[in-house]
Amino acid sequence: MQKDLIRHLRDPNLIPPEKQTLLSSIAGQAAAMNMPCYLVGGFVRDILLGKSVNDLDIIVEGDAIQFGESLVKKYGGKLTPHTKFRTAIWHLAPDTLDLITARNETYINPGALPTIKPSTIGDDLLRRDFTINAMAVRVDGEHFGELLDPLNGQADLEKKIIRVLHPRSFMDDPTRIFRAVRYEQRYGFILEHSTLRLINSECFAILNTLSGQRIRHEIDLIFTEENSLKILLRLSDLGVFNRFDPNMPKVNEKYLVLQNSIPPAEFAISVDRVLLGYLLWLLDSPVEVVNALSKRLDFKSELSKAALAMVQLKNDLISRKDFKPSAWTIHLEKIPLAAIYALWLITNEPALKEFIVRWRHVKTKSTGDDLKAHGLPPGPRFGEILSQLRSAWLDGKVHSFEDELRLLETLIR
Ligand code: ATP
């Protein structure tokens, strides 16, 4: 296994060559400073699974800021130190790298953020969420490739199980419930049975005391995953959403499966994956629920605006059915494109597609200068006339520049 690990660490298909160079620089410098240095967490998990990795999580037994400063001296770049936690970010274009001082954490109150003290790698692994994330590979000098696995994470990877490190884990930090299910569904693993039993009403009660921002962050991470639908379904089955807030939207499979669809080329739009995930999840919710969730989960304003506009538009879609293209366009221009796209995915309403593909691009040929040339003094009439000309194009009343000029003259008169 040790040999496999070293082979994987040198495999350009798993770690791109530029990251390998970065890693040797770090390893060399750590050896020169006699500072034990490790890759940890998701990196080790994924490399053992033979998956490609991009993020290097570096931990040193020693002062990560001092280590970072020596790296800058030798290899250049810039360091952003965080003195409180003795961590640093090393910016070496095009990369940024987190350098962390090995630490231990104590949870004084369940659900509260932990108290942190510099410590050993052994303690650092003990503060982690699951056994499969609690492994480290040493990289400095002759220690290169040594695996530290005090909690038998490798065996759990082989058994394909997600296991917490101790029975209070979900009480200390109930966001780990979301993380557990995310890994379970991502890798096709299963929650180990005593870990599963720990997801109970006691930790749900603590989950309810967490800030909206912490929970929303976990939901954001779910929507970045290809398997977001399965993750949400599993969390629903475990009662997580319902216990958190009975008004949480139900997970509609038919909607959420569309998160992985790519807008047709003729739409000429790109929609953020996470934003689309939320919109499809909220699509059937009443306006009041969207408002309440937006507050509770501390939605960013882009999401809040799009979700609200989408459910309002959905509610009056039928009453707008016979609207002319110009009326649709004037209305839809006030709504974020992602919201219109999400609603189109579900309803197939032709007007929404027409708006995205054609109507929003329709412009008049005349400009303010043309209006001035026709002797019209600048003022509010300018905007009104240009908007009437555009509506005429949208509604098929003009088809050419000559038609537009004729209409312009009539309007001015
Ligand atoms: P992913 O592939 O999802 O990014 P990752 O393991 O890199 O996985 P991060 O969220 O970047 O995940 O966290 C890095 C490491 O920090 C994890 O592997 C885990 O060891 C630890 N960690 C992160 N969040 C927690 C938490 N809430 N409780 C305990 N340990 C955590």
Short mmCIF file of C-alpha atoms and ligand atoms in Angstrom, two decimals:
data_model
loop_
_atom_site.label_atom_id
_atom_site.label_comp_id
_atom_site.label_asym_id
_atom_site.label_seq_id
_atom_site.Cartn_x
_atom_site.Cartn_y
_atom_site.Cartn_z
CA MET A 1 0.00 0.00 0.00
CA GLN A 2 2.86 2.34 0.93
CA LYS A 3 4.34 1.71 -2.51
CA ASP A 4 0.96 2.38 -4.14
CA LEU A 5 0.68 5.63 -2.24
CA ILE A 6 4.09 6.85 -3.42
CA ARG A 7 3.22 5.79 -6.96
CA HIS A 8 -0.05 7.74 -6.79
CA LEU A 9 1.74 10.78 -5.37
CA ARG A 10 4.04 10.78 -8.43
CA ASP A 11 1.29 9.99 -10.95
CA PRO A 12 0.75 13.02 -13.26
CA ASN A 13 -2.77 11.76 -14.00
CA LEU A 14 -3.66 12.12 -10.31
CA ILE A 15 -1.61 15.17 -9.36
CA PRO A 16 -0.87 17.57 -12.22
CA PRO A 17 2.88 18.15 -12.79
CA GLU A 18 2.74 21.82 -11.71
CA LYS A 19 1.24 20.75 -8.36
CA GLN A 20 3.92 18.09 -8.01
CA THR A 21 6.59 20.76 -8.47
CA LEU A 22 4.89 22.88 -5.85
CA LEU A 23 4.72 19.90 -3.54
CA SER A 24 8.47 19.15 -3.93
CA SER A 25 9.29 22.79 -3.13
CA ILE A 26 7.22 22.59 0.03
CA ALA A 27 8.61 19.20 1.02
CA GLY A 28 12.21 20.36 0.43
CA GLN A 29 11.76 23.52 2.45
CA ALA A 30 10.07 21.67 5.32
CA ALA A 31 12.96 19.17 5.40
CA ALA A 32 15.50 22.03 5.42
CA MET A 33 13.70 23.56 8.41
CA ASN A 34 13.29 20.22 10.17
CA MET A 35 9.57 20.83 10.23
CA PRO A 36 7.34 17.76 9.83
CA CYS A 37 4.96 18.54 6.97
CA TYR A 38 1.85 16.63 5.85
CA LEU A 39 -0.84 16.51 3.23
CA VAL A 40 -4.17 15.84 4.94
CA GLY A 41 -7.91 15.42 4.63
CA GLY A 42 -9.62 15.12 1.27
CA PHE A 43 -6.29 14.96 -0.53
CA VAL A 44 -5.27 11.72 1.18
CA ARG A 45 -8.76 10.22 0.89
CA ASP A 46 -8.96 10.88 -2.85
CA ILE A 47 -5.39 9.86 -3.66
CA LEU A 48 -5.94 6.54 -1.85
CA LEU A 49 -9.10 6.08 -3.91
CA GLY A 50 -6.98 6.65 -7.01
CA LYS A 51 -8.90 9.84 -7.86
CA SER A 52 -7.27 12.95 -9.24
CA VAL A 53 -6.73 15.77 -6.77
CA ASN A 54 -6.22 19.45 -7.14
CA ASP A 55 -6.29 20.94 -3.65
CA LEU A 56 -3.23 20.44 -1.50
CA ASP A 57 -4.10 20.83 2.21
CA ILE A 58 -0.76 21.34 3.97
CA ILE A 59 -0.23 20.99 7.71
CA VAL A 60 3.02 21.54 9.58
CA GLU A 61 4.04 20.65 13.09
CA GLY A 62 5.52 24.04 13.83
CA ASP A 63 4.55 27.57 12.89
CA ALA A 64 2.79 27.68 9.50
CA ILE A 65 3.34 31.45 9.21
CA GLN A 66 7.08 31.13 9.72
CA PHE A 67 7.08 28.26 7.22
CA GLY A 68 5.14 30.38 4.71
CA GLU A 69 7.57 33.29 5.12
CA SER A 70 10.50 31.01 4.32
CA LEU A 71 8.68 29.71 1.21
CA VAL A 72 8.13 33.27 0.00
CA LYS A 73 11.81 34.09 0.58
CA LYS A 74 12.92 31.09 -1.43
CA TYR A 75 10.26 30.81 -4.16
CA GLY A 76 8.56 34.22 -4.21
CA GLY A 77 4.83 34.94 -4.18
CA LYS A 78 2.93 36.58 -1.35
CA LEU A 79 1.79 35.46 2.07
CA THR A 80 -1.47 36.33 3.83
CA PRO A 81 -0.97 35.35 7.47
CA HIS A 82 -3.79 34.84 10.00
CA THR A 83 -2.03 35.29 13.28
CA LYS A 84 -4.98 34.23 15.45
CA PHE A 85 -5.03 30.67 14.08
CA ARG A 86 -1.34 30.58 12.97
CA THR A 87 -2.39 29.77 9.41
CA ALA A 88 -1.35 31.41 6.16
CA ILE A 89 -2.28 31.52 2.52
CA TRP A 90 0.63 31.37 0.12
CA HIS A 91 -0.18 33.01 -3.22
CA LEU A 92 2.17 31.78 -5.88
CA ALA A 93 0.49 32.50 -9.21
CA PRO A 94 -1.55 30.76 -10.49
CA ASP A 95 -1.92 28.81 -7.22
CA THR A 96 -2.97 29.63 -3.71
CA LEU A 97 -2.17 27.23 -0.93
CA ASP A 98 -3.40 26.97 2.65
CA LEU A 99 -0.64 26.38 5.18
CA ILE A 100 -1.96 25.27 8.53
CA THR A 101 -0.39 24.79 11.93
CA ALA A 102 -1.35 21.38 13.37
CA ARG A 103 -3.87 22.06 16.14
CA ASN A 104 -6.33 20.57 18.50
CA GLU A 105 -9.88 21.77 19.00
CA THR A 106 -12.18 21.72 22.01
CA TYR A 107 -15.91 22.27 21.85
CA ILE A 108 -16.96 24.12 24.98
CA ASN A 109 -20.62 24.16 23.95
CA PRO A 110 -22.33 21.83 21.46
CA GLY A 111 -22.73 23.54 18.10
CA ALA A 112 -20.46 26.47 19.04
CA LEU A 113 -17.24 27.14 17.16
CA PRO A 114 -14.30 25.31 18.76
CA THR A 115 -11.37 26.68 20.77
CA ILE A 116 -8.10 26.06 18.97
CA LYS A 117 -4.51 25.44 20.23
CA PRO A 118 -1.33 24.53 18.26
CA SER A 119 -0.56 20.86 18.70
CA THR A 120 0.66 17.69 16.98
CA ILE A 121 -0.53 16.06 13.76
CA GLY A 122 -2.01 13.24 15.89
CA ASP A 123 -4.27 15.73 17.69
CA ASP A 124 -5.07 17.46 14.44
CA LEU A 125 -6.40 14.25 12.94
CA LEU A 126 -8.54 13.68 16.03
CA ARG A 127 -10.46 16.95 15.45
CA ARG A 128 -11.70 15.81 12.05
CA ASP A 129 -15.13 14.73 10.90
CA PHE A 130 -14.80 11.15 9.56
CA THR A 131 -12.17 8.43 9.62
CA ILE A 132 -11.76 8.63 5.84
CA ASN A 133 -10.86 12.34 6.24
CA ALA A 134 -8.56 11.79 9.22
CA MET A 135 -5.44 10.54 7.46
CA ALA A 136 -2.20 12.34 6.65
CA VAL A 137 0.75 11.68 4.34
CA ARG A 138 4.09 13.03 5.45
CA VAL A 139 6.05 14.71 2.65
CA ASP A 140 9.24 16.26 4.11
CA GLY A 141 12.57 14.73 3.06
CA GLU A 142 13.06 11.02 3.63
CA HIS A 143 9.62 10.71 5.22
CA PHE A 144 7.98 11.32 1.83
CA GLY A 145 4.98 9.05 1.40
CA GLU A 146 4.56 7.87 5.04
CA LEU A 147 0.86 7.37 5.79
CA LEU A 148 -0.53 8.33 9.21
CA ASP A 149 -3.80 6.59 9.79
CA PRO A 150 -4.44 6.37 13.54
CA LEU A 151 -8.22 5.94 13.11
CA ASN A 152 -8.17 3.26 10.41
CA GLY A 153 -9.50 5.49 7.68
CA GLN A 154 -7.93 3.34 5.02
CA ALA A 155 -9.84 0.28 6.22
CA ASP A 156 -13.09 2.30 6.16
CA LEU A 157 -12.32 3.46 2.63
CA GLU A 158 -12.00 -0.18 1.65
CA LYS A 159 -15.23 -1.06 3.48
CA LYS A 160 -16.86 1.97 1.82
CA ILE A 161 -18.22 3.40 5.06
CA ILE A 162 -18.51 6.86 6.59
CA ARG A 163 -17.73 6.74 10.29
CA VAL A 164 -17.44 9.56 12.83
CA LEU A 165 -14.48 9.61 15.21
CA HIS A 166 -16.48 9.67 18.45
CA PRO A 167 -20.12 9.54 19.60
CA ARG A 168 -20.37 13.30 20.31
CA SER A 169 -19.21 14.28 16.83
CA PHE A 170 -22.61 15.38 15.45
CA MET A 171 -23.42 17.17 18.70
CA ASP A 172 -20.16 19.12 18.55
CA ASP A 173 -20.88 20.09 14.97
CA PRO A 174 -24.20 19.07 13.40
CA THR A 175 -23.11 20.42 10.00
CA ARG A 176 -21.20 17.12 9.83
CA ILE A 177 -24.55 15.42 9.11
CA PHE A 178 -24.66 17.23 5.76
CA ARG A 179 -21.01 16.39 5.14
CA ALA A 180 -21.54 12.72 5.98
CA VAL A 181 -24.37 12.35 3.49
CA ARG A 182 -22.47 14.33 0.86
CA TYR A 183 -19.53 11.91 1.00
CA GLU A 184 -21.82 8.89 1.27
CA GLN A 185 -23.63 9.76 -1.94
CA ARG A 186 -20.57 11.11 -3.76
CA TYR A 187 -18.60 7.90 -3.36
CA GLY A 188 -21.51 5.45 -3.19
CA PHE A 189 -20.53 4.59 0.41
CA ILE A 190 -22.86 3.98 3.34
CA LEU A 191 -23.15 5.56 6.80
CA GLU A 192 -21.73 3.06 9.28
CA HIS A 193 -24.59 1.82 11.48
CA SER A 194 -23.56 3.36 14.82
CA THR A 195 -22.77 6.65 13.04
CA LEU A 196 -26.24 6.53 11.50
CA ARG A 197 -27.81 6.05 14.94
CA LEU A 198 -26.08 9.22 16.14
CA ILE A 199 -28.19 11.28 13.76
CA ASN A 200 -30.98 11.71 16.28
CA SER A 201 -33.24 14.26 17.89
CA GLU A 202 -30.50 15.44 20.23
CA CYS A 203 -28.28 16.62 17.41
CA PHE A 204 -31.27 17.94 15.45
CA ALA A 205 -32.00 20.20 18.42
CA ILE A 206 -28.46 21.57 18.20
CA LEU A 207 -28.68 21.89 14.42
CA ASN A 208 -31.61 24.25 14.95
CA THR A 209 -29.44 26.61 16.99
CA LEU A 210 -26.83 27.04 14.26
CA SER A 211 -26.58 30.21 12.22
CA GLY A 212 -28.32 30.21 8.84
CA GLN A 213 -25.02 30.99 7.20
CA ARG A 214 -23.38 27.77 8.46
CA ILE A 215 -26.25 25.63 7.22
CA ARG A 216 -26.52 27.45 3.92
CA HIS A 217 -22.82 26.88 3.33
CA GLU A 218 -23.43 23.12 3.59
CA ILE A 219 -26.39 23.29 1.20
CA ASP A 220 -24.24 25.33 -1.23
CA LEU A 221 -21.67 22.50 -1.15
CA ILE A 222 -24.41 19.94 -1.87
CA PHE A 223 -25.49 21.86 -4.95
CA THR A 224 -21.92 21.83 -6.29
CA GLU A 225 -22.08 18.02 -6.41
CA GLU A 226 -23.22 16.08 -9.45
CA ASN A 227 -25.29 13.88 -7.15
CA SER A 228 -27.07 16.74 -5.40
CA LEU A 229 -30.48 15.12 -5.91
CA LYS A 230 -29.49 11.88 -4.16
CA ILE A 231 -27.89 13.82 -1.31
CA LEU A 232 -31.02 15.90 -0.76
CA LEU A 233 -33.26 12.83 -0.91
CA ARG A 234 -31.13 11.02 1.65
CA LEU A 235 -31.12 14.05 3.98
CA SER A 236 -34.91 14.23 3.64
CA ASP A 237 -35.22 10.52 4.44
CA LEU A 238 -33.13 11.06 7.54
CA GLY A 239 -35.59 13.79 8.56
CA VAL A 240 -32.92 16.48 8.57
CA PHE A 241 -34.86 19.12 6.65
CA ASN A 242 -38.15 18.47 8.30
CA ARG A 243 -36.64 18.67 11.76
CA PHE A 244 -34.80 21.82 10.82
CA ASP A 245 -37.89 23.58 9.54
CA PRO A 246 -41.22 21.91 8.63
CA ASN A 247 -41.62 24.48 5.83
CA MET A 248 -38.48 23.33 4.05
CA PRO A 249 -39.42 22.55 0.43
CA LYS A 250 -39.96 18.89 -0.47
CA VAL A 251 -37.32 17.50 -2.80
CA ASN A 252 -39.00 17.15 -6.17
CA GLU A 253 -37.03 14.59 -8.19
CA LYS A 254 -38.47 15.65 -11.52
CA TYR A 255 -37.29 19.21 -10.95
CA LEU A 256 -33.93 18.62 -9.34
CA VAL A 257 -32.73 16.15 -11.92
CA LEU A 258 -32.72 19.12 -14.31
CA GLN A 259 -29.91 20.78 -12.37
CA ASN A 260 -27.47 18.82 -14.51
CA SER A 261 -29.00 20.00 -17.79
CA ILE A 262 -27.03 22.49 -19.85
CA PRO A 263 -28.92 25.41 -21.45
CA PRO A 264 -29.36 24.86 -25.22
CA ALA A 265 -26.72 26.75 -27.25
CA GLU A 266 -29.37 29.07 -28.76
CA PHE A 267 -30.15 30.39 -25.25
CA ALA A 268 -26.63 31.86 -25.08
CA ILE A 269 -26.68 31.90 -21.29
CA SER A 270 -24.74 30.18 -18.56
CA VAL A 271 -26.44 29.61 -15.24
CA ASP A 272 -24.56 29.11 -12.01
CA ARG A 273 -25.00 25.49 -10.90
CA VAL A 274 -25.58 26.26 -7.24
CA LEU A 275 -28.08 29.02 -7.99
CA LEU A 276 -30.00 26.75 -10.37
CA GLY A 277 -30.06 23.99 -7.74
CA TYR A 278 -31.68 26.28 -5.18
CA LEU A 279 -34.20 27.59 -7.72
CA LEU A 280 -35.32 24.10 -8.73
CA TRP A 281 -35.60 23.15 -5.08
CA LEU A 282 -37.73 26.20 -4.24
CA LEU A 283 -39.87 26.19 -7.36
CA ASP A 284 -43.09 24.95 -5.82
CA SER A 285 -42.79 26.97 -2.62
CA PRO A 286 -45.21 29.76 -1.79
CA VAL A 287 -43.80 33.29 -1.69
CA GLU A 288 -44.01 33.39 2.14
CA VAL A 289 -41.92 30.22 2.46
CA VAL A 290 -39.27 31.57 0.10
CA ASN A 291 -39.14 34.77 2.14
CA ALA A 292 -38.89 32.90 5.43
CA LEU A 293 -36.18 30.53 4.18
CA SER A 294 -34.25 33.38 2.66
CA LYS A 295 -34.09 34.95 6.13
CA ARG A 296 -33.42 31.72 8.05
CA LEU A 297 -30.70 30.48 5.70
CA ASP A 298 -29.28 33.93 5.10
CA PHE A 299 -29.57 33.66 1.31
CA LYS A 300 -27.28 35.95 -0.66
CA SER A 301 -29.25 38.73 -2.35
CA GLU A 302 -28.77 37.25 -5.85
CA LEU A 303 -30.48 34.02 -4.78
CA SER A 304 -33.14 35.73 -2.73
CA LYS A 305 -34.09 38.04 -5.61
CA ALA A 306 -34.12 35.29 -8.23
CA ALA A 307 -36.12 32.83 -6.10
CA LEU A 308 -38.77 35.36 -5.19
CA ALA A 309 -39.13 36.64 -8.76
CA MET A 310 -39.38 33.03 -10.01
CA VAL A 311 -42.19 31.94 -7.69
CA GLN A 312 -44.10 35.16 -8.34
CA LEU A 313 -43.75 34.67 -12.09
CA LYS A 314 -44.86 31.06 -11.74
CA ASN A 315 -47.97 32.18 -9.89
CA ASP A 316 -49.08 34.54 -12.61
CA LEU A 317 -47.87 32.59 -15.63
CA ILE A 318 -51.43 31.61 -16.62
CA SER A 319 -52.80 35.14 -16.39
CA ARG A 320 -50.01 36.34 -18.69
CA LYS A 321 -50.60 33.63 -21.32
CA ASP A 322 -52.19 35.98 -23.85
CA PHE A 323 -49.75 38.81 -23.36
CA LYS A 324 -48.11 40.27 -26.43
CA PRO A 325 -44.35 39.74 -26.82
CA SER A 326 -43.74 43.38 -25.89
CA ALA A 327 -45.68 43.03 -22.62
CA TRP A 328 -43.82 39.80 -21.80
CA THR A 329 -40.48 41.42 -22.57
CA ILE A 330 -41.12 44.51 -20.44
CA HIS A 331 -42.07 42.22 -17.55
CA LEU A 332 -39.35 39.60 -17.94
CA GLU A 333 -36.59 42.17 -18.25
CA LYS A 334 -37.01 42.86 -14.55
CA ILE A 335 -36.46 39.19 -13.64
CA PRO A 336 -33.06 37.46 -13.33
CA LEU A 337 -32.37 35.22 -16.35
CA ALA A 338 -31.59 32.23 -14.10
CA ALA A 339 -35.12 32.45 -12.65
CA ILE A 340 -36.69 32.56 -16.12
CA TYR A 341 -34.56 29.63 -17.25
CA ALA A 342 -35.43 27.52 -14.19
CA LEU A 343 -39.14 28.14 -14.73
CA TRP A 344 -38.85 27.32 -18.43
CA LEU A 345 -37.12 24.02 -17.59
CA ILE A 346 -40.19 22.99 -15.61
CA THR A 347 -43.06 24.57 -17.58
CA ASN A 348 -41.70 24.67 -21.14
CA GLU A 349 -43.63 27.94 -21.50
CA PRO A 350 -42.80 29.14 -25.06
CA ALA A 351 -42.82 32.83 -24.11
CA LEU A 352 -39.99 32.24 -21.61
CA LYS A 353 -37.90 30.55 -24.28
CA GLU A 354 -38.70 33.24 -26.86
CA PHE A 355 -37.65 35.90 -24.38
CA ILE A 356 -34.31 34.26 -23.67
CA VAL A 357 -33.55 33.35 -27.28
CA ARG A 358 -34.92 36.37 -29.17
CA TRP A 359 -36.96 39.06 -27.50
CA ARG A 360 -34.36 40.23 -25.01
CA HIS A 361 -31.99 40.99 -27.91
CA VAL A 362 -34.46 43.02 -29.98
CA LYS A 363 -33.37 46.64 -30.38
CA THR A 364 -34.64 49.60 -32.40
CA LYS A 365 -32.55 50.75 -35.29
CA SER A 366 -33.15 54.42 -34.42
CA THR A 367 -31.21 56.02 -31.61
CA GLY A 368 -31.58 59.19 -29.54
CA ASP A 369 -29.54 61.01 -32.20
CA ASP A 370 -32.07 60.03 -34.87
CA LEU A 371 -34.86 61.43 -32.71
CA LYS A 372 -32.94 64.68 -32.31
CA ALA A 373 -32.36 64.80 -36.08
CA HIS A 374 -36.16 64.60 -36.43
CA GLY A 375 -36.39 67.75 -34.32
CA LEU A 376 -37.54 66.13 -31.09
CA PRO A 377 -36.05 67.87 -28.02
CA PRO A 378 -34.37 65.48 -25.50
CA GLY A 379 -36.67 64.56 -22.61
CA PRO A 380 -38.88 61.76 -21.26
CA ARG A 381 -40.63 61.46 -24.68
CA PHE A 382 -37.35 60.07 -26.04
CA GLY A 383 -37.57 56.96 -23.90
CA GLU A 384 -41.29 56.55 -24.56
CA ILE A 385 -40.87 56.72 -28.32
CA LEU A 386 -37.91 54.35 -28.41
CA SER A 387 -39.85 51.92 -26.25
CA GLN A 388 -42.87 52.13 -28.58
CA LEU A 389 -40.62 51.47 -31.55
CA ARG A 390 -39.13 48.44 -29.81
CA SER A 391 -42.57 47.11 -28.92
CA ALA A 392 -43.56 47.44 -32.57
CA TRP A 393 -40.61 45.27 -33.57
CA LEU A 394 -41.42 42.72 -30.86
CA ASP A 395 -45.09 42.53 -31.79
CA GLY A 396 -44.37 42.17 -35.50
CA LYS A 397 -45.78 45.58 -36.48
CA VAL A 398 -42.53 46.70 -38.12
CA HIS A 399 -40.22 44.50 -40.11
CA SER A 400 -37.65 46.89 -41.56
CA PHE A 401 -35.83 50.13 -40.93
CA GLU A 402 -38.21 51.87 -43.38
CA ASP A 403 -41.23 50.63 -41.39
CA GLU A 404 -39.57 51.87 -38.22
CA LEU A 405 -38.88 55.32 -39.71
CA ARG A 406 -42.50 55.61 -40.87
CA LEU A 407 -43.73 54.75 -37.40
CA LEU A 408 -41.22 57.15 -35.85
CA GLU A 409 -42.52 60.00 -37.96
CA THR A 410 -46.13 59.19 -37.04
CA LEU A 411 -45.23 59.06 -33.35
CA ILE A 412 -43.36 62.38 -33.50
CA ARG A 413 -46.25 64.01 -35.29
P1 ATP B 1 -14.16 17.97 -0.55
O1 ATP B 1 -13.72 17.02 -1.61
O2 ATP B 1 -15.62 17.89 -0.26
O3 ATP B 1 -13.67 19.38 -0.73
P2 ATP B 1 -12.38 17.93 1.67
O4 ATP B 1 -12.04 16.78 2.57
O5 ATP B 1 -11.26 18.59 0.95
O6 ATP B 1 -13.50 17.37 0.73
P3 ATP B 1 -12.93 20.40 3.10
O7 ATP B 1 -14.28 20.94 3.43
O8 ATP B 1 -12.01 21.17 2.23
O9 ATP B 1 -13.20 18.95 2.53
O10 ATP B 1 -12.23 20.10 4.47
C1 ATP B 1 -10.87 19.67 4.56
C2 ATP B 1 -10.72 18.75 5.73
O11 ATP B 1 -11.04 19.44 6.93
C3 ATP B 1 -11.69 17.54 5.70
O12 ATP B 1 -11.12 16.47 4.98
C4 ATP B 1 -11.83 17.22 7.17
O13 ATP B 1 -10.73 16.46 7.62
C5 ATP B 1 -11.73 18.60 7.83
N1 ATP B 1 -13.06 19.18 8.08
C6 ATP B 1 -13.79 20.00 7.29
N2 ATP B 1 -14.95 20.33 7.86
C7 ATP B 1 -14.99 19.74 9.05
C8 ATP B 1 -15.92 19.69 10.13
N3 ATP B 1 -17.08 20.35 10.07
N4 ATP B 1 -15.59 18.95 11.21
C9 ATP B 1 -14.40 18.31 11.28
N5 ATP B 1 -13.49 18.29 10.31
C10 ATP B 1 -13.76 19.00 9.20
#
